[in-house]
Coordinates of C-alpha atoms in Angstrom, one line a residue:
M1045 CA 0.0 0.0 0.0
T1046 CA 1.4 3.4 -1.0
P1047 CA 1.5 6.2 1.6
E1048 CA -1.2 8.0 -0.3
E1049 CA -3.4 4.8 -0.1
K1050 CA -2.6 4.5 3.6
L1051 CA -3.8 8.1 4.1
A1052 CA -7.0 7.3 2.3
S1053 CA -7.6 4.1 4.3
L1054 CA -7.2 6.2 7.5
G1055 CA -9.8 8.7 6.2
L1056 CA -7.2 11.4 5.9
V1057 CA -6.7 13.9 3.1
L1058 CA -3.6 15.9 2.5
P1059 CA -4.2 19.6 2.6
D1060 CA -2.7 21.9 0.0
A1061 CA 0.9 22.5 0.8
P1062 CA 1.2 25.6 3.0
V1063 CA 2.7 28.7 1.3
P1064 CA 5.6 30.5 3.1
V1065 CA 4.6 33.8 4.7
A1066 CA 8.1 35.2 5.1
N1067 CA 11.5 35.1 3.5
Y1068 CA 12.1 31.3 3.3
V1069 CA 11.4 28.3 1.2
P1070 CA 9.2 25.4 2.3
Y1071 CA 11.8 22.8 1.6
R1072 CA 15.4 22.4 0.4
F1073 CA 17.2 19.3 -1.0
A1074 CA 20.8 18.5 0.1
G1075 CA 21.9 15.4 -1.7
N1076 CA 19.3 12.7 -0.9
L1077 CA 18.1 14.6 2.2
L1078 CA 14.9 16.7 2.1
Y1079 CA 14.7 19.4 4.8
L1080 CA 11.3 20.8 5.5
S1081 CA 10.8 24.2 7.0
G1082 CA 8.8 24.3 10.3
Q1083 CA 5.0 23.9 9.9
G1084 CA 2.2 24.3 12.3
P1085 CA -1.4 23.1 12.8
K1086 CA -2.8 25.1 9.9
R1087 CA -6.5 24.3 9.5
A1088 CA -8.5 24.3 6.3
D1089 CA -9.7 27.8 6.8
G1090 CA -6.1 29.1 7.1
T1091 CA -6.2 29.7 10.8
Y1092 CA -4.1 28.1 13.6
R1093 CA -5.6 27.1 17.0
P1094 CA -3.7 29.3 19.4
G1095 CA -2.8 28.1 22.8
R1096 CA -0.2 27.3 25.4
L1097 CA 0.2 23.8 26.7
G1098 CA -0.3 23.8 30.4
R1099 CA -2.5 26.9 30.4
D1100 CA -5.2 26.9 27.7
A1101 CA -4.5 23.8 25.7
T1102 CA -4.6 20.2 26.9
I1103 CA -2.2 17.4 26.0
E1104 CA -4.9 15.8 23.8
Q1105 CA -5.5 19.1 21.9
G1106 CA -1.7 19.5 21.4
Y1107 CA -1.5 15.9 20.2
E1108 CA -4.2 16.6 17.6
D1109 CA -2.5 19.8 16.6
A1110 CA 0.8 17.9 16.1
R1111 CA -1.0 15.3 14.1
L1112 CA -2.5 18.0 11.8
T1113 CA 1.0 19.5 11.6
G1114 CA 2.2 16.1 10.4
L1115 CA -0.4 16.2 7.6
N1116 CA 0.9 19.7 6.6
L1117 CA 4.5 18.4 6.6
L1118 CA 3.4 15.4 4.4
A1119 CA 1.7 17.9 2.0
V1120 CA 5.0 19.8 1.6
A1121 CA 6.9 16.6 1.1
K1122 CA 4.4 15.5 -1.6
S1123 CA 4.8 18.8 -3.3
A1124 CA 8.6 18.4 -3.3
L1125 CA 8.7 14.7 -4.3
G1126 CA 5.5 14.1 -6.4
E1127 CA 4.8 10.9 -4.4
L1128 CA 5.4 10.0 -0.8
S1129 CA 6.7 6.6 -1.6
R1130 CA 10.0 8.3 -2.5
I1131 CA 10.6 8.7 1.2
E1132 CA 13.2 6.1 2.4
A1133 CA 13.4 7.3 6.0
V1134 CA 12.3 9.9 8.3
V1135 CA 15.7 10.9 9.7
K1136 CA 14.9 13.5 12.3
L1137 CA 12.0 15.4 13.7
L1138 CA 12.2 18.6 15.8
G1139 CA 8.9 19.3 17.7
M1140 CA 8.5 22.7 19.4
V1141 CA 5.7 23.1 21.9
N1142 CA 4.3 26.5 22.9
A1143 CA 4.2 25.7 26.7
E1144 CA 4.1 27.2 30.1
P1145 CA 7.4 27.0 32.0
D1146 CA 6.3 24.2 34.2
F1147 CA 4.8 22.1 31.4
S1148 CA 6.7 18.8 31.1
D1149 CA 4.8 16.6 28.6
H1150 CA 6.3 17.9 25.4
P1151 CA 6.9 14.3 24.1
K1152 CA 3.3 13.3 24.6
V1153 CA 2.2 16.3 22.4
I1154 CA 4.7 15.7 19.6
N1155 CA 3.7 12.0 19.5
G1156 CA 0.7 13.2 17.5
C1157 CA 3.1 13.9 14.5
S1158 CA 5.3 10.9 15.2
D1159 CA 2.4 8.5 15.4
L1160 CA 1.0 9.9 12.1
L1161 CA 4.3 9.4 10.3
V1162 CA 4.5 5.8 11.5
D1163 CA 0.8 5.1 10.7
V1164 CA 1.3 6.4 7.1
L1165 CA 4.8 5.4 6.3
G1166 CA 5.3 2.3 8.5
D1167 CA 8.8 1.5 9.7
V1168 CA 10.1 4.2 7.3
G1169 CA 8.4 6.7 9.5
R1170 CA 10.3 5.8 12.7
H1171 CA 12.8 8.6 13.5
A1172 CA 15.1 10.3 15.8
R1173 CA 13.4 13.2 17.6
S1174 CA 13.6 16.1 19.9
A1175 CA 10.5 17.6 21.6
V1176 CA 11.2 20.9 23.3
G1177 CA 9.2 23.7 25.0
M1178 CA 9.2 27.3 23.6
G1179 CA 8.1 30.6 25.3
S1180 CA 6.1 31.4 22.2
L1181 CA 5.5 30.4 18.6
P1182 CA 4.3 32.3 15.4
N1183 CA 0.6 33.0 15.3
R1184 CA 0.5 31.8 19.0
M1185 CA 0.1 28.3 17.6
T1186 CA 0.5 25.3 19.9
V1187 CA 3.2 23.4 18.0
E1188 CA 5.7 23.9 15.2
I1189 CA 7.5 20.9 13.7
E1190 CA 10.3 20.5 11.2
V1191 CA 11.5 17.3 9.6
I1192 CA 14.4 15.8 7.6
F1193 CA 13.6 13.0 5.1
Q1194 CA 16.0 10.7 3.3
V1195 CA 14.6 10.3 -0.2
R1196 CA 15.3 8.2 -3.3
D1197 CA 15.8 9.7 -6.8

């Protein structure tokens, strides 16, 4: 089953790839590595659910936001690659959580994206990862995630 077929079987649809809103590109190739710029939980209406984990967003809400962010990352990867089956490995994921200083469950939040990547890509989706807290994020969004993929020609 291709990753696109797996998405469909999960009842998921890739959104349009987000367009950069500042002076950067959405992705960059370096050899057989594909670096994706950070993405957030952009909804279909173009908005982000704002919130800080530990104050006005729950772990469950953060998890769902990280999952949505994973869909946005896959949309960027598809726009770069044409098909997601070109992904050989998810090398590294950096998950940033907009969190209160005493919040400590960053990994549980970023699992939303990690779980999605494994659900869609199987073992190819397993990755090294960092999940860290931030004092703020653009648009007051709950999470921002960037990823590095190893891809085949």
